mmCIF file of C-alpha atoms in Angstrom:
data_model
loop_
_atom_site.group_PDB
_atom_site.id
_atom_site.type_symbol
_atom_site.label_atom_id
_atom_site.label_comp_id
_atom_site.label_asym_id
_atom_site.label_seq_id
_atom_site.Cartn_x
_atom_site.Cartn_y
_atom_site.Cartn_z
ATOM 1 C CA UNK P 7 13.297 37.111 2.409
ATOM 2 C CA UNK P 8 16.333 35.907 0.456
ATOM 3 C CA UNK P 9 15.603 35.225 -3.203
ATOM 4 C CA UNK P 10 16.527 31.769 -4.504
ATOM 5 C CA UNK P 11 19.611 31.560 -6.681
ATOM 6 C CA UNK P 12 18.696 31.336 -10.364
ATOM 7 C CA UNK P 13 20.508 30.055 -13.404
ATOM 8 C CA UNK P 14 21.298 33.658 -14.453
ATOM 9 C CA UNK P 15 23.074 34.203 -11.119
ATOM 10 C CA UNK P 16 25.218 31.138 -11.741
ATOM 11 C CA UNK P 17 26.042 32.244 -15.277
ATOM 12 C CA UNK P 18 27.043 35.741 -14.107
ATOM 13 C CA UNK P 19 29.235 34.462 -11.256
ATOM 14 C CA UNK P 20 30.945 31.872 -13.481
ATOM 15 C CA UNK P 21 31.419 34.298 -16.377
ATOM 16 C CA UNK P 22 29.555 32.144 -18.888
ATOM 17 C CA UNK P 23 26.243 32.250 -20.723
ATOM 18 C CA UNK P 24 22.970 30.863 -19.402
ATOM 19 C CA UNK P 25 23.103 28.291 -22.210
ATOM 20 C CA UNK P 26 26.469 27.038 -20.979
ATOM 21 C CA UNK P 27 25.130 26.547 -17.454
ATOM 22 C CA UNK P 28 22.149 24.677 -18.903
ATOM 23 C CA UNK P 29 24.485 22.446 -20.890
ATOM 24 C CA UNK P 30 26.580 21.673 -17.820
ATOM 25 C CA UNK P 31 23.435 20.573 -15.994
ATOM 26 C CA UNK P 32 21.737 18.675 -18.806
ATOM 27 C CA UNK P 33 24.486 17.795 -21.330
ATOM 28 C CA UNK P 34 27.795 17.950 -19.422
ATOM 29 C CA UNK P 35 29.775 16.169 -22.149
ATOM 30 C CA UNK P 36 29.091 19.076 -24.498
ATOM 31 C CA UNK P 37 31.079 21.495 -22.292
ATOM 32 C CA UNK P 38 34.867 21.588 -21.966
ATOM 33 C CA UNK P 39 36.370 20.220 -18.702
ATOM 34 C CA UNK P 40 37.693 23.574 -17.456
ATOM 35 C CA UNK P 41 34.446 25.444 -18.028
ATOM 36 C CA UNK P 42 32.393 22.566 -16.659
ATOM 37 C CA UNK P 43 34.459 22.493 -13.459
ATOM 38 C CA UNK P 44 34.102 26.266 -13.007
ATOM 39 C CA UNK P 45 30.340 26.134 -13.461
ATOM 40 C CA UNK P 46 29.918 23.148 -11.094
ATOM 41 C CA UNK P 47 32.026 24.906 -8.469
ATOM 42 C CA UNK P 48 29.866 28.023 -8.817
ATOM 43 C CA UNK P 49 26.667 25.977 -8.534
ATOM 44 C CA UNK P 50 27.915 24.429 -5.290
ATOM 45 C CA UNK P 51 29.196 27.731 -3.895
ATOM 46 C CA UNK P 52 25.942 29.578 -4.569
ATOM 47 C CA UNK P 53 23.710 26.678 -3.571
ATOM 48 C CA UNK P 54 21.830 26.679 -6.857
ATOM 49 C CA UNK P 55 19.044 24.106 -7.197
ATOM 50 C CA UNK P 56 17.420 23.800 -10.590
ATOM 51 C CA UNK P 57 13.664 24.286 -10.841
ATOM 52 C CA UNK P 58 12.138 20.878 -11.389
ATOM 53 C CA UNK P 59 8.780 22.394 -12.298
ATOM 54 C CA UNK P 60 10.403 24.479 -15.031
ATOM 55 C CA UNK P 61 12.264 21.454 -16.302
ATOM 56 C CA UNK P 62 9.027 19.481 -16.421
ATOM 57 C CA UNK P 63 7.329 22.219 -18.429
ATOM 58 C CA UNK P 64 10.123 22.074 -20.998
ATOM 59 C CA UNK P 65 10.382 18.303 -21.101
ATOM 60 C CA UNK P 66 6.655 17.607 -20.713
ATOM 61 C CA UNK P 67 7.339 14.774 -18.254
ATOM 62 C CA UNK P 68 7.485 14.604 -14.473
ATOM 63 C CA UNK P 69 10.059 12.683 -12.471
ATOM 64 C CA UNK P 70 7.567 12.116 -9.653
ATOM 65 C CA UNK P 71 5.208 9.180 -9.087
ATOM 66 C CA UNK P 72 2.243 9.598 -6.752
ATOM 67 C CA UNK P 73 1.322 6.882 -4.239
ATOM 68 C CA UNK P 74 -1.911 6.865 -2.220
ATOM 69 C CA UNK P 75 -2.259 4.194 0.467
ATOM 70 C CA UNK P 76 -5.047 3.438 2.911
ATOM 71 C CA UNK P 77 -3.128 3.829 6.158
ATOM 72 C CA UNK P 78 0.546 4.717 6.645
ATOM 73 C CA UNK P 79 0.106 3.701 10.285
ATOM 74 C CA UNK P 80 -0.154 0.095 9.070
ATOM 75 C CA UNK P 81 3.283 -1.514 8.586
ATOM 76 C CA UNK P 82 1.871 -3.429 5.604
ATOM 77 C CA UNK P 83 1.572 -0.195 3.628
ATOM 78 C CA UNK P 84 4.986 0.935 4.813
ATOM 79 C CA UNK P 85 6.367 -2.202 3.137
ATOM 80 C CA UNK P 86 4.327 -1.560 -0.023
ATOM 81 C CA UNK P 87 5.783 1.951 -0.109
ATOM 82 C CA UNK P 88 9.309 0.630 0.390
ATOM 83 C CA UNK P 89 8.964 -1.669 -2.607
ATOM 84 C CA UNK P 90 7.541 1.089 -4.802
ATOM 85 C CA UNK P 91 10.260 3.553 -3.790
ATOM 86 C CA UNK P 92 13.051 1.107 -4.566
ATOM 87 C CA UNK P 93 11.736 0.471 -8.068
ATOM 88 C CA UNK P 94 11.112 4.161 -8.755
ATOM 89 C CA UNK P 95 14.479 5.263 -7.394
ATOM 90 C CA UNK P 96 16.271 2.730 -9.597
ATOM 91 C CA UNK P 97 14.616 4.461 -12.563
ATOM 92 C CA UNK P 98 15.632 7.921 -11.372
ATOM 93 C CA UNK P 99 12.169 8.871 -10.129
ATOM 94 C CA UNK P 100 10.848 10.035 -6.774
ATOM 95 C CA UNK P 101 7.669 8.951 -4.985
ATOM 96 C CA UNK P 102 5.235 11.337 -3.308
ATOM 97 C CA UNK P 103 3.389 9.305 -0.660
ATOM 98 C CA UNK P 104 -0.079 10.305 0.571
ATOM 99 C CA UNK P 105 -2.297 8.693 3.194
ATOM 100 C CA UNK P 106 -6.020 8.591 2.408
ATOM 101 C CA UNK P 107 -6.774 7.376 5.958
ATOM 102 C CA UNK P 108 -9.393 5.045 4.395
ATOM 103 C CA UNK P 109 -11.353 8.137 3.325
ATOM 104 C CA UNK P 110 -12.755 8.415 -0.179
ATOM 105 C CA UNK P 111 -12.900 12.201 0.233
ATOM 106 C CA UNK P 112 -9.213 12.510 1.110
ATOM 107 C CA UNK P 113 -8.345 10.103 -1.696
ATOM 108 C CA UNK P 114 -10.168 12.347 -4.197
ATOM 109 C CA UNK P 115 -8.281 15.408 -2.930
ATOM 110 C CA UNK P 116 -4.904 13.724 -3.353
ATOM 111 C CA UNK P 117 -5.765 12.481 -6.829
ATOM 112 C CA UNK P 118 -6.796 16.017 -7.760
ATOM 113 C CA UNK P 119 -3.468 17.298 -6.436
ATOM 114 C CA UNK P 120 -1.572 14.736 -8.492
ATOM 115 C CA UNK P 121 -3.510 15.778 -11.584
ATOM 116 C CA UNK P 122 -2.635 19.444 -10.970
ATOM 117 C CA UNK P 123 1.031 18.536 -10.585
ATOM 118 C CA UNK P 124 0.939 16.332 -13.700
ATOM 119 C CA UNK P 125 2.841 13.518 -12.013
ATOM 120 C CA UNK P 126 4.243 10.792 -14.223
ATOM 121 C CA UNK P 127 1.742 8.270 -12.868
ATOM 122 C CA UNK P 128 -0.073 7.134 -9.735
ATOM 123 C CA UNK P 129 -0.057 3.999 -7.607
ATOM 124 C CA UNK P 130 -3.346 3.728 -5.726
ATOM 125 C CA UNK P 131 -4.883 1.518 -3.084
ATOM 126 C CA UNK P 132 -8.506 2.653 -3.453
ATOM 127 C CA UNK P 133 -10.520 3.778 -0.453
ATOM 128 C CA UNK P 134 -13.600 4.611 -2.520
ATOM 129 C CA UNK P 135 -15.453 1.400 -3.363
ATOM 130 C CA UNK P 136 -17.752 3.123 -5.868
ATOM 131 C CA UNK P 137 -14.923 3.724 -8.338
ATOM 132 C CA UNK P 138 -15.983 7.347 -8.851
ATOM 133 C CA UNK P 139 -12.599 8.724 -7.820
ATOM 134 C CA UNK P 140 -10.803 6.497 -10.295
ATOM 135 C CA UNK P 141 -13.178 7.425 -13.100
ATOM 136 C CA UNK P 142 -12.713 11.131 -12.384
ATOM 137 C CA UNK P 143 -8.940 10.760 -12.338
ATOM 138 C CA UNK P 144 -8.942 8.700 -15.527
ATOM 139 C CA UNK P 145 -10.120 11.759 -17.492
ATOM 140 C CA UNK P 146 -6.752 13.442 -16.918
ATOM 141 C CA UNK P 147 -4.971 10.821 -18.990
ATOM 142 C CA UNK P 148 -2.371 10.107 -16.290
ATOM 143 C CA UNK P 149 -1.440 6.404 -16.067
ATOM 144 C CA UNK P 150 -2.213 4.628 -12.810
ATOM 145 C CA UNK P 151 -1.820 1.171 -11.287
ATOM 146 C CA UNK P 152 -4.035 -0.228 -8.539
ATOM 147 C CA UNK P 153 -2.211 -1.768 -5.588
ATOM 148 C CA UNK P 154 -3.787 -4.397 -3.305
ATOM 149 C CA UNK P 155 -6.899 -4.305 -5.484
ATOM 150 C CA UNK P 156 -7.740 -6.083 -8.747
ATOM 151 C CA UNK P 157 -8.508 -3.758 -11.660
ATOM 152 C CA UNK P 158 -11.991 -4.569 -12.865
ATOM 153 C CA UNK P 159 -11.524 -2.621 -16.086
ATOM 154 C CA UNK P 160 -9.487 -3.861 -19.023
ATOM 155 C CA UNK P 161 -7.731 -0.525 -19.479
ATOM 156 C CA UNK P 162 -5.649 -0.513 -16.322
ATOM 157 C CA UNK P 163 -2.970 -2.464 -14.468
ATOM 158 C CA UNK P 164 -3.166 -3.852 -10.947
ATOM 159 C CA UNK P 165 -1.114 -5.877 -8.495
ATOM 160 C CA UNK P 166 -2.986 -7.608 -5.711
ATOM 161 C CA UNK P 167 -3.121 -10.681 -3.520
ATOM 162 C CA UNK P 168 -5.837 -13.327 -3.740
ATOM 163 C CA UNK P 169 -7.661 -12.332 -0.554
ATOM 164 C CA UNK P 170 -10.380 -14.939 -1.037
ATOM 165 C CA UNK P 171 -7.707 -17.631 -0.905
ATOM 166 C CA UNK P 172 -6.128 -15.862 2.067
ATOM 167 C CA UNK P 173 -9.356 -15.857 4.055
ATOM 168 C CA UNK P 174 -9.885 -19.530 3.250
ATOM 169 C CA UNK P 175 -6.342 -20.375 4.394
ATOM 170 C CA UNK P 176 -6.950 -18.736 7.764
ATOM 171 C CA UNK P 177 -10.276 -20.406 8.535
ATOM 172 C CA UNK P 178 -9.272 -23.771 7.063
ATOM 173 C CA UNK P 179 -6.326 -23.765 9.478
ATOM 174 C CA UNK P 180 -8.589 -23.036 12.446
ATOM 175 C CA UNK P 181 -10.936 -25.829 11.393
ATOM 176 C CA UNK P 182 -8.006 -28.222 11.007
ATOM 177 C CA UNK P 183 -6.872 -27.636 14.593
ATOM 178 C CA UNK P 184 -10.365 -28.370 15.909
ATOM 179 C CA UNK P 185 -12.286 -25.089 16.081
ATOM 180 C CA UNK P 186 -15.938 -25.041 15.060
ATOM 181 C CA UNK P 187 -17.105 -21.658 16.341
ATOM 182 C CA UNK P 188 -15.120 -18.842 14.717
ATOM 183 C CA UNK P 189 -15.445 -15.060 14.850
ATOM 184 C CA UNK P 190 -14.397 -12.756 12.009
ATOM 185 C CA UNK P 191 -13.232 -9.325 13.120
ATOM 186 C CA UNK P 192 -13.696 -7.327 9.947
ATOM 187 C CA UNK P 193 -13.060 -3.744 8.899
ATOM 188 C CA UNK P 194 -14.881 -1.070 6.915
ATOM 189 C CA UNK P 195 -17.441 -2.716 4.650
ATOM 190 C CA UNK P 196 -16.475 -0.472 1.734
ATOM 191 C CA UNK P 197 -13.046 -2.137 1.431
ATOM 192 C CA UNK P 198 -12.887 -4.982 -1.085
ATOM 193 C CA UNK P 199 -10.120 -6.659 0.894
ATOM 194 C CA UNK P 200 -12.396 -7.022 3.927
ATOM 195 C CA UNK P 201 -15.198 -8.496 1.848
ATOM 196 C CA UNK P 202 -12.906 -10.885 -0.047
ATOM 197 C CA UNK P 203 -11.349 -12.243 3.157
ATOM 198 C CA UNK P 204 -14.837 -12.867 4.539
ATOM 199 C CA UNK P 205 -15.797 -14.650 1.310
ATOM 200 C CA UNK P 206 -12.781 -16.922 1.671
ATOM 201 C CA UNK P 207 -13.620 -17.645 5.297
ATOM 202 C CA UNK P 208 -17.184 -18.625 4.363
ATOM 203 C CA UNK P 209 -15.897 -20.827 1.539
ATOM 204 C CA UNK P 210 -13.670 -22.730 3.950
ATOM 205 C CA UNK P 211 -16.604 -23.266 6.315
ATOM 206 C CA UNK P 212 -18.838 -24.463 3.468
ATOM 207 C CA UNK P 213 -16.153 -26.907 2.291
ATOM 208 C CA UNK P 214 -16.129 -28.386 5.799
ATOM 209 C CA UNK P 215 -19.926 -28.667 5.860
ATOM 210 C CA UNK P 216 -20.590 -25.759 8.211
ATOM 211 C CA UNK P 217 -23.314 -23.141 7.652
ATOM 212 C CA UNK P 218 -22.471 -19.435 7.236
ATOM 213 C CA UNK P 219 -23.813 -18.863 10.764
ATOM 214 C CA UNK P 220 -20.706 -20.624 12.091
ATOM 215 C CA UNK P 221 -18.804 -17.394 11.320
ATOM 216 C CA UNK P 222 -19.694 -14.714 13.870
ATOM 217 C CA UNK P 223 -18.792 -11.320 12.430
ATOM 218 C CA UNK P 224 -17.704 -8.369 14.559
ATOM 219 C CA UNK P 225 -17.576 -5.232 12.438
ATOM 220 C CA UNK P 226 -15.134 -2.368 12.959
ATOM 221 C CA UNK P 227 -14.902 1.069 11.402
ATOM 222 C CA UNK P 228 -11.115 0.988 11.155
ATOM 223 C CA UNK P 229 -8.291 -1.501 10.716
ATOM 224 C CA UNK P 230 -6.128 -0.584 13.691
ATOM 225 C CA UNK P 231 -5.163 -1.812 17.157
ATOM 226 C CA UNK P 232 -7.730 0.371 18.940
ATOM 227 C CA UNK P 233 -10.530 -1.088 16.820
ATOM 228 C CA UNK P 234 -9.163 -4.549 17.584
ATOM 229 C CA UNK P 235 -9.283 -3.918 21.327
ATOM 230 C CA UNK P 236 -12.885 -2.729 21.017
ATOM 231 C CA UNK P 237 -13.781 -5.828 18.996
ATOM 232 C CA UNK P 238 -12.111 -7.991 21.623
ATOM 233 C CA UNK P 239 -14.202 -6.364 24.369
ATOM 234 C CA UNK P 240 -17.372 -7.092 22.407
ATOM 235 C CA UNK P 241 -16.212 -10.662 21.816
ATOM 236 C CA UNK P 242 -15.781 -11.163 25.566
ATOM 237 C CA UNK P 243 -19.423 -10.180 26.032
ATOM 238 C CA UNK P 244 -20.738 -13.064 23.926
ATOM 239 C CA UNK P 245 -22.537 -15.611 26.134
ATOM 240 C CA UNK P 246 -21.328 -18.356 23.793
ATOM 241 C CA UNK P 247 -17.922 -16.959 22.965
ATOM 242 C CA UNK P 248 -16.264 -18.481 19.853
ATOM 243 C CA UNK P 249 -13.107 -20.478 20.445
ATOM 244 C CA UNK P 250 -11.189 -18.806 17.622
ATOM 245 C CA UNK P 251 -10.919 -15.422 15.934
ATOM 246 C CA UNK P 252 -9.851 -14.552 12.399
ATOM 247 C CA UNK P 253 -9.031 -10.855 11.970
ATOM 248 C CA UNK P 254 -8.994 -8.898 8.713
ATOM 249 C CA UNK P 255 -5.480 -7.636 9.457
ATOM 250 C CA UNK P 256 -2.710 -7.996 12.023
ATOM 251 C CA UNK P 257 -3.358 -4.683 13.763
ATOM 252 C CA UNK P 258 -6.894 -5.824 14.590
ATOM 253 C CA UNK P 259 -5.515 -9.175 15.740
ATOM 254 C CA UNK P 260 -2.979 -7.505 18.031
ATOM 255 C CA UNK P 261 -5.781 -5.422 19.557
ATOM 256 C CA UNK P 262 -7.871 -8.551 20.145
ATOM 257 C CA UNK P 263 -4.833 -10.232 21.711
ATOM 258 C CA UNK P 264 -4.426 -7.309 24.110
ATOM 259 C CA UNK P 265 -8.087 -7.540 25.131
ATOM 260 C CA UNK P 266 -7.837 -11.251 25.808
ATOM 261 C CA UNK P 267 -4.758 -10.803 27.981
ATOM 262 C CA UNK P 268 -6.349 -7.931 29.881
ATOM 263 C CA UNK P 269 -9.335 -10.202 30.630
ATOM 264 C CA UNK P 270 -7.091 -13.007 31.872
ATOM 265 C CA UNK P 271 -7.708 -15.358 28.937
ATOM 266 C CA UNK P 272 -4.910 -17.513 27.572
ATOM 267 C CA UNK P 273 -4.001 -17.576 23.894
ATOM 268 C CA UNK P 274 -4.348 -20.088 22.343
ATOM 269 C CA UNK P 275 -5.583 -22.237 25.261
ATOM 270 C CA UNK P 276 -8.804 -20.257 25.781
ATOM 271 C CA UNK P 277 -9.052 -18.623 22.366
ATOM 272 C CA UNK P 278 -7.031 -18.858 19.151
ATOM 273 C CA UNK P 279 -6.236 -15.809 16.992
ATOM 274 C CA UNK P 280 -5.229 -15.521 13.334
ATOM 275 C CA UNK P 281 -4.314 -12.226 11.656
ATOM 276 C CA UNK P 282 -3.611 -11.091 8.111
ATOM 277 C CA UNK P 283 -0.601 -9.351 6.453
ATOM 278 C CA UNK P 284 2.195 -10.867 8.608
ATOM 279 C CA UNK P 285 3.702 -7.534 9.594
ATOM 280 C CA UNK P 286 6.926 -7.575 11.626
ATOM 281 C CA UNK P 287 5.007 -7.040 14.875
ATOM 282 C CA UNK P 288 3.115 -10.304 14.327
ATOM 283 C CA UNK P 289 6.099 -12.521 15.092
ATOM 284 C CA UNK P 290 7.166 -10.239 17.968
ATOM 285 C CA UNK P 291 3.824 -10.247 19.830
ATOM 286 C CA UNK P 292 3.539 -11.575 23.399
ATOM 287 C CA UNK P 293 2.163 -14.708 21.770
ATOM 288 C CA UNK P 294 3.611 -14.895 18.240
ATOM 289 C CA UNK P 295 0.708 -14.332 15.888
ATOM 290 C CA UNK P 296 -0.379 -16.760 13.195
ATOM 291 C CA UNK P 297 -0.998 -14.674 10.092
ATOM 292 C CA UNK P 298 -1.676 -14.811 6.370
ATOM 293 C CA UNK P 299 1.403 -13.340 4.733
ATOM 294 C CA UNK P 300 1.141 -10.881 1.856
ATOM 295 C CA UNK P 301 4.306 -10.111 -0.169
ATOM 296 C CA UNK P 302 3.951 -6.375 0.457
ATOM 297 C CA UNK P 303 7.375 -5.207 -0.736
ATOM 298 C CA UNK P 304 7.049 -7.303 -3.887
ATOM 299 C CA UNK P 305 3.576 -5.900 -4.484
ATOM 300 C CA UNK P 306 4.813 -2.313 -4.322
ATOM 301 C CA UNK P 307 7.819 -3.013 -6.538
ATOM 302 C CA UNK P 308 5.770 -4.830 -9.163
ATOM 303 C CA UNK P 309 3.144 -2.082 -9.257
ATOM 304 C CA UNK P 310 5.832 0.562 -9.739
ATOM 305 C CA UNK P 311 7.418 -1.600 -12.418
ATOM 306 C CA UNK P 312 4.159 -1.768 -14.375
ATOM 307 C CA UNK P 313 3.781 2.005 -14.133
ATOM 308 C CA UNK P 314 7.371 2.572 -15.267
ATOM 309 C CA UNK P 315 6.799 0.223 -18.182
ATOM 310 C CA UNK P 316 3.677 2.108 -19.236
ATOM 311 C CA UNK P 317 5.429 5.494 -19.033
ATOM 312 C CA UNK P 318 8.780 4.392 -20.484
ATOM 313 C CA UNK P 319 10.684 6.754 -22.770
ATOM 314 C CA UNK P 320 11.021 5.772 -25.507
ATOM 315 C CA UNK P 321 7.917 3.593 -25.481
ATOM 316 C CA UNK P 322 8.494 -0.135 -25.406
ATOM 317 C CA UNK P 323 8.447 -1.918 -28.790
ATOM 318 C CA UNK P 324 4.882 -3.063 -29.355
ATOM 319 C CA UNK P 325 3.565 -0.699 -26.692
ATOM 320 C CA UNK P 326 2.380 -1.395 -23.156
ATOM 321 C CA UNK P 327 -0.134 -4.126 -22.400
ATOM 322 C CA UNK P 328 -2.213 -3.714 -19.260
ATOM 323 C CA UNK P 329 -1.883 -6.633 -16.863
ATOM 324 C CA UNK P 330 -3.608 -7.781 -13.705
ATOM 325 C CA UNK P 331 -1.093 -9.523 -11.457
ATOM 326 C CA UNK P 332 -2.548 -11.596 -8.601
ATOM 327 C CA UNK P 333 -0.045 -12.882 -6.029
ATOM 328 C CA UNK P 334 -0.661 -15.843 -3.756
ATOM 329 C CA UNK P 335 -0.862 -15.455 0.047
ATOM 330 C CA UNK P 336 0.853 -17.815 2.474
ATOM 331 C CA UNK P 337 -0.245 -18.971 5.923
ATOM 332 C CA UNK P 338 2.431 -18.575 8.611
ATOM 333 C CA UNK P 339 1.503 -20.646 11.673
ATOM 334 C CA UNK P 340 2.745 -19.474 15.071
ATOM 335 C CA UNK P 341 1.792 -19.848 18.719
ATOM 336 C CA UNK P 342 -1.507 -17.934 18.707
ATOM 337 C CA UNK P 343 -3.362 -20.795 16.996
ATOM 338 C CA UNK P 344 -1.585 -23.909 18.172
ATOM 339 C CA UNK P 345 -3.833 -26.974 18.572
ATOM 340 C CA UNK P 346 -5.660 -26.898 21.886
ATOM 341 C CA UNK P 347 -8.961 -27.850 23.469
ATOM 342 C CA UNK P 348 -11.370 -26.434 20.878
ATOM 343 C CA UNK P 349 -14.930 -25.794 22.001
#
């Protein structure tokens, strides 16, 4: 196996000291133009790549931010990642993205890995509702920011969306267009987002004078299209099928839409559907999907910005103050919930 080119190899080939090569890499203005050009040419010719881990040991700081999301198969989290990467890249940092797959166990393993690597900080959408993973990670002293989840503690930052308001927006819209029997296709009960969207839905029903029983819940173990199709099949088996469906995210809603079409039902004539997240696929569906929009890219960028602020060098005058940023959702009405003959 070929050994990697080291800084000593560069120094020998360029006829300079190791210190000169180091200065060219880290303090180029301190080296004369002729010597600097010779060293840079040698670096390129030999294919030398400096050891980031060694640099981190000397500097005591990493140039990597960790990001753990619930599901990289969900375009919502792709957008969150895009926003975080843009903000980090502008600050000269890289982002290591990990997918917990909605598993608290996998989340704990990734957080442990980040602690071993001493990353600069972590952006986390928690999968573990108990908070044990966060508490264990907190002991390492590495800053973190919660994404798509409100920080309950006072000693941490978070950027989230008001999911209670979002759930209320969805169901209030369905009530406004005449629906009285509504199903909620939810996701894993351990996710705060799922519970908050249900809370909002129930609030909207209560405001309109309807009992909680007016919301028929269909639970799912995952937040993907396959789970949505399964939920749609169960919905079709109801003897008194609801006239409208609110889904905890757009992937579930797209799965429900597929089930309805496969069964020969018309959307929205026979059943209305509302999703959540407003991913790109929502507007491009066979029937454009009404959805509650979350500013995903903004969320990721703001979370990264808070982390960069907390880890700034030199520290900001007056220090860093932890903040909990809550963004407002927006209802985007499309063809899947147009007014029709509600039952």
